[in-house]
Tab-separated table of C-alpha atoms in Angstrom:
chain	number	residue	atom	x	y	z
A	481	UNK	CA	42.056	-40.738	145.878
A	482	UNK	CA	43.355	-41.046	142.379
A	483	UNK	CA	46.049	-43.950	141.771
A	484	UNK	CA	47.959	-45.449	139.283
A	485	UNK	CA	49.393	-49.095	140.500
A	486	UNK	CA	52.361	-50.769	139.311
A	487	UNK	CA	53.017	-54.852	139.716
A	488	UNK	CA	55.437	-56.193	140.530
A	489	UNK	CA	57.457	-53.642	142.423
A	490	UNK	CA	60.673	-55.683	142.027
A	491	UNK	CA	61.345	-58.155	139.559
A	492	UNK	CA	64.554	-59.962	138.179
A	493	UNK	CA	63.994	-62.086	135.182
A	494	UNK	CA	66.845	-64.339	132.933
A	495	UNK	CA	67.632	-62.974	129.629
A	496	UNK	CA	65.065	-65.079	127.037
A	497	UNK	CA	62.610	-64.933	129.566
A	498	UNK	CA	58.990	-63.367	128.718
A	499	UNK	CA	58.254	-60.601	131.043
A	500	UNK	CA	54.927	-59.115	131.568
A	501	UNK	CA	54.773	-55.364	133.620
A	502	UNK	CA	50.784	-54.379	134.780
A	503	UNK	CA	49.382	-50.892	135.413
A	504	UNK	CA	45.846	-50.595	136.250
A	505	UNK	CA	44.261	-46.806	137.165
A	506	UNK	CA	40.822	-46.073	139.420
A	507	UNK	CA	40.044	-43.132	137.707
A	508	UNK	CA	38.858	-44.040	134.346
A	509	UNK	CA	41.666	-42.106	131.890
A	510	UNK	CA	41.365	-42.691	128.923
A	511	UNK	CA	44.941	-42.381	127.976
A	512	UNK	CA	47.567	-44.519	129.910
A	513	UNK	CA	51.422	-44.725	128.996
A	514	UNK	CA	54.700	-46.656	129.067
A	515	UNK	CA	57.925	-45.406	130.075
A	516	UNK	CA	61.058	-46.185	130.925
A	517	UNK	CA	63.874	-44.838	133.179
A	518	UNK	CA	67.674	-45.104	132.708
A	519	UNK	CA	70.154	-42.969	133.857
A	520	UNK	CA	71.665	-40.209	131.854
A	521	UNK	CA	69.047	-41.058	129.831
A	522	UNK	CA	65.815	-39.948	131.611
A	523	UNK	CA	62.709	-40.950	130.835
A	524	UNK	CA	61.701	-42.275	127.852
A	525	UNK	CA	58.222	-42.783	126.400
A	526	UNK	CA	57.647	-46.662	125.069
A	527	UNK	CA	54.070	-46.495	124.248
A	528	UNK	CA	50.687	-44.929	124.181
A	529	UNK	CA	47.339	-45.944	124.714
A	530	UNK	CA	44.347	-43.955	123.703
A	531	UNK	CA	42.076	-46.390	125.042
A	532	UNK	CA	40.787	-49.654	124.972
A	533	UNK	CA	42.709	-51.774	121.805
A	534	UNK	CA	44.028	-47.972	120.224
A	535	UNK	CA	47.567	-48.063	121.005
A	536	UNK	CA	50.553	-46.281	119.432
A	537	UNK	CA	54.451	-46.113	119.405
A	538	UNK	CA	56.751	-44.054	121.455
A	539	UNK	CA	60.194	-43.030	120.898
A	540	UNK	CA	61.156	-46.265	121.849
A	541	UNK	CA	59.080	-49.350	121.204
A	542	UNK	CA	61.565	-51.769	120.176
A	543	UNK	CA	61.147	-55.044	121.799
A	544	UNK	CA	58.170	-54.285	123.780
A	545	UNK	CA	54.686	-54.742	122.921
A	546	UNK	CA	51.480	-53.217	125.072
A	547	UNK	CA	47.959	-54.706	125.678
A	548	UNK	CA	44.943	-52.408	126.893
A	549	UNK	CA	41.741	-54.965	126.901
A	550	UNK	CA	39.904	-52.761	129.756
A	551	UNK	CA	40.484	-49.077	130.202
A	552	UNK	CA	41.446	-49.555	133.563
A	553	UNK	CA	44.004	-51.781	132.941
A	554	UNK	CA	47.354	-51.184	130.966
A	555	UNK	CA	49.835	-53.983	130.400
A	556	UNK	CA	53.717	-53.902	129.207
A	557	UNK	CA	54.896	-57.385	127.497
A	558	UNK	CA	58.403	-58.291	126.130
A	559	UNK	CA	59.054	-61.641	124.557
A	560	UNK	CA	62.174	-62.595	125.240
A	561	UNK	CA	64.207	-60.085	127.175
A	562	UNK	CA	67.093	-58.294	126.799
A	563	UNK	CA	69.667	-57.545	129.763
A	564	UNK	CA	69.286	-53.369	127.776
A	565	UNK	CA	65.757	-53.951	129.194
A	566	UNK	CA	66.812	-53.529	133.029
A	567	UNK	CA	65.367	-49.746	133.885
A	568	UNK	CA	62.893	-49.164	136.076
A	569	UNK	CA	59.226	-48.868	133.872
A	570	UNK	CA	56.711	-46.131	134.849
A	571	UNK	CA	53.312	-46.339	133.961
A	572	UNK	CA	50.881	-42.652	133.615
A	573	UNK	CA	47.411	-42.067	132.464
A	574	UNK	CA	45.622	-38.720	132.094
A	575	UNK	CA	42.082	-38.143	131.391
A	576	UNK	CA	42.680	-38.147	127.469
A	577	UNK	CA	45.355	-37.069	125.142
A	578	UNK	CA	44.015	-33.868	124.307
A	579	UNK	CA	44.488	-30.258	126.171
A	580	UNK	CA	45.949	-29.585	129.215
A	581	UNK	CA	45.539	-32.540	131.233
A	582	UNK	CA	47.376	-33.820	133.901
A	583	UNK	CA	50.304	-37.291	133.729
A	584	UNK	CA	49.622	-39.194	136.805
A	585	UNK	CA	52.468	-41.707	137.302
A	586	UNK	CA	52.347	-44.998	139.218
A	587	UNK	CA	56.074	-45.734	141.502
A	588	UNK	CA	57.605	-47.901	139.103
A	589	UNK	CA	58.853	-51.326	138.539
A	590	UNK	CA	62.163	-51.777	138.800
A	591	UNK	CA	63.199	-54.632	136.266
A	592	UNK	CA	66.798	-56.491	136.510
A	593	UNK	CA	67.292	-58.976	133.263
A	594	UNK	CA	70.245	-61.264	133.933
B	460	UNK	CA	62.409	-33.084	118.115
B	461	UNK	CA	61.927	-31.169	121.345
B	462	UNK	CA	65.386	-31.018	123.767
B	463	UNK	CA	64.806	-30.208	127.731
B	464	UNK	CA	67.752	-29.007	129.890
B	465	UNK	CA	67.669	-28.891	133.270
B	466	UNK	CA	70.575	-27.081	135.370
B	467	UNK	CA	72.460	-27.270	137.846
B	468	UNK	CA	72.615	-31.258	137.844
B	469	UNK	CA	72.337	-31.045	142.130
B	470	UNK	CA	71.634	-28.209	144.662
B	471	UNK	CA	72.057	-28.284	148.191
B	472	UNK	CA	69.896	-25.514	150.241
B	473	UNK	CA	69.622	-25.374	153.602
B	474	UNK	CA	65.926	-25.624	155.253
B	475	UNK	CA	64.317	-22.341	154.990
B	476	UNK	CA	66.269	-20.738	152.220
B	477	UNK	CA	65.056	-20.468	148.629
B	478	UNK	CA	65.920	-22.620	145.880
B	479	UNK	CA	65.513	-22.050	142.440
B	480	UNK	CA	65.849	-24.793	138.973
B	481	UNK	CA	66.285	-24.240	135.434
B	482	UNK	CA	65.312	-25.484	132.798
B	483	UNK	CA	65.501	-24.587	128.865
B	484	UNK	CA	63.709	-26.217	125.939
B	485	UNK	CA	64.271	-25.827	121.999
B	486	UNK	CA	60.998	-25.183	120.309
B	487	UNK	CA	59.522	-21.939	121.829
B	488	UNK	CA	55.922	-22.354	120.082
B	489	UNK	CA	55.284	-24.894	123.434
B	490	UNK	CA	52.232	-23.846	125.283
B	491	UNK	CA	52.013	-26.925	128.230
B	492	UNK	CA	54.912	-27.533	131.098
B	493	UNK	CA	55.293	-29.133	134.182
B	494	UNK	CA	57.297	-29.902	136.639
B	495	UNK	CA	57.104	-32.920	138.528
B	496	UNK	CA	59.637	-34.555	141.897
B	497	UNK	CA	60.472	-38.047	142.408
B	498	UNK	CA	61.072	-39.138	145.481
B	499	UNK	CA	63.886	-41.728	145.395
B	500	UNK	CA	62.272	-45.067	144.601
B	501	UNK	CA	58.914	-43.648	144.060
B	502	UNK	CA	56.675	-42.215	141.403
B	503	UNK	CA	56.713	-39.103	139.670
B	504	UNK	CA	54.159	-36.371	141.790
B	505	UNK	CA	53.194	-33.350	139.796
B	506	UNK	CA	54.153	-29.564	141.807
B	507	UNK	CA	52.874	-27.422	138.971
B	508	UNK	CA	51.377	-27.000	135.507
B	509	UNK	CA	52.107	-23.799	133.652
B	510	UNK	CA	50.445	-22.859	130.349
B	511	UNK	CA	51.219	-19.310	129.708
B	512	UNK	CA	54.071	-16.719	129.978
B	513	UNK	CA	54.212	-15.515	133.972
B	514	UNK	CA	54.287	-16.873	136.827
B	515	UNK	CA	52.356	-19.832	138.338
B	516	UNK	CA	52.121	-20.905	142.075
B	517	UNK	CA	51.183	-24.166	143.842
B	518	UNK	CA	51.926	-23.896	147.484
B	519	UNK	CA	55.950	-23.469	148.079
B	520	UNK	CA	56.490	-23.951	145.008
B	521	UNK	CA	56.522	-21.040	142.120
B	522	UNK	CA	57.121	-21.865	137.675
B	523	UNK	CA	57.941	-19.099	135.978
B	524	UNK	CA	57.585	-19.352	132.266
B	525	UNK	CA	59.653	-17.247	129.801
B	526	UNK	CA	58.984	-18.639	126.539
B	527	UNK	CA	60.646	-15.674	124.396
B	528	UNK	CA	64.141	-17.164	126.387
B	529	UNK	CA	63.050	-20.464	125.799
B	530	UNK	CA	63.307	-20.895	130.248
B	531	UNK	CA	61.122	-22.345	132.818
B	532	UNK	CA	62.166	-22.349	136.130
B	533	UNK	CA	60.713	-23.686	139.504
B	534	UNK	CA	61.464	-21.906	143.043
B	535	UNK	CA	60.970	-23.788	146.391
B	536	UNK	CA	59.747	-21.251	148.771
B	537	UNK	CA	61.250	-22.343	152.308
B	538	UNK	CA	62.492	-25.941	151.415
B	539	UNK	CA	62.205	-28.800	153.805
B	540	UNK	CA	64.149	-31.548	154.183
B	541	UNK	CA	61.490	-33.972	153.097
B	542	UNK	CA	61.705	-31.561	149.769
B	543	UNK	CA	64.766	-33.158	149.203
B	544	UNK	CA	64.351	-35.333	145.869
B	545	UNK	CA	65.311	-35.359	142.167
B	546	UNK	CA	63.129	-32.094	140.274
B	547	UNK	CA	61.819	-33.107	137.061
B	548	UNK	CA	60.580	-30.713	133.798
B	549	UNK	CA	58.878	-31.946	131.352
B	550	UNK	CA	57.453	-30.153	127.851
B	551	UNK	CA	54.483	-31.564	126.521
B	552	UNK	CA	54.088	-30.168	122.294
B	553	UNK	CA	51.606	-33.159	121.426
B	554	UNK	CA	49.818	-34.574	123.790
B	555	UNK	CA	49.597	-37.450	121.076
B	556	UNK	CA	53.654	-37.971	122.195
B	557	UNK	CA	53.282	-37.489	125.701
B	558	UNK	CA	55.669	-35.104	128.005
B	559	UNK	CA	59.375	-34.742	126.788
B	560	UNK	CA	61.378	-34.952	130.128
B	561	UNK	CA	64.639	-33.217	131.053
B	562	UNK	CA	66.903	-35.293	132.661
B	563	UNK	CA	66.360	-33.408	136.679
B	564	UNK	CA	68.148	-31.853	139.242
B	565	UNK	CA	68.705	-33.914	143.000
B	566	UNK	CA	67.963	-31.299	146.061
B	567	UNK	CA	69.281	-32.070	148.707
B	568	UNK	CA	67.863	-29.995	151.828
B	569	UNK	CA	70.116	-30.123	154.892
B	570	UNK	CA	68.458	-28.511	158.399
């Protein structure tokens, strides 16, 4: 059964505080993504990985930063958060950037910055 | 930049009756759309992928692509109330950019 997995669910961090969001997939995409959800805003698209260490910008990478060390594994970082950082993050991955593939989305983390 | 629309913002249907989405885009030469439901509090679940002008069917559910009117739509054949969930369509141009996302339409499915 193909999955994408989100951790933490839930999390509520203090503004200044470094937060770190993790995605990890089972069914070795090589593309994975970043986005965010706000409303009356919809979803936006953070950042892209290719694959492994070949990452690129979204529409809206300010203040985040990404990490992709393992294919399988996708990780959303920001130093020193902002309360315009509480959304709820959505990770995807599809078999590779090119044609007509498939986003498969993990549930989301809901992140509250106080 | 691509722009997705989706109307009406809500629709209420009652179980067994059809119910049909909108959605427009701006930049007709787009060859790759989907629409996708979120279930409140969950993840985003793909219903169908449609790549051409026509029609395209998945179960219950039906996209009809009009790119000439710049409209795809998405009709729930005999809606259930577990149906009942925000209806997303998204536009994908470069796959390098990922899927542009309109901003949905709640159904809410009443017996």
């Amino acid at each position: 059964d193909m999955k994408v997995t989100q951790m933490p669910r839930y999390l509520i961090k203090r503004m200044g505080e470094n937060v770190l969001l993790e995605c990890g997939q089972d069914m070795s995409h090589e593309t994975m993504y970043w986005y965010r959800q706000d409303p009356g805003l919809g979803l936006q698209l953070i950042y892209i990985s290719y694959d492994v260490d070949s990452n690129s910008e979204g529409d809206i990478p300010k203040g985040y930063r990404v990490s992709r060390k393992k294919r399988e594994h996708f990780s959303l970082i920001l130093d020193s958060a902002k309360t315009n950082q509480t959304s709820v993050y959505f990770c995807a991955s599809s078999p590779n950037w090119g044609g007509q593939n498939t986003l498969y989305f993990g549930a989301g983390t809901r992140l509250s910055v106080l | 930049q691509q722009k997705v629309q989706q109307s009406p913002e809500s629709l209420t249907v009652s179980e067994g009756a059809m119910a049909s989405l909108n959605c427009t885009f701006s930049d007709g030469t787009s060859n790759n759309f989907r629409w996708y439901r979120q279930h409140s509090a969950k993840g985003l679940e793909v219903l169908v992928s449609i790549f051409s002008d026509g029609e395209k069917e998945e179960g219950r559910f039906t996209a009809h692509l009009n790119r000439a009117n710049l409209h795809v739509s998405l009709h729930i054949r005999e809606p259930q109330p577990s149906d009942s969930a925000v209806y997303l369509c998204a536009v994908c141009d470069n796959y390098a950019q990922g899927l542009t996302f309109g901003l949905g339409t709640r159904v809410s499915v009443f017996p």
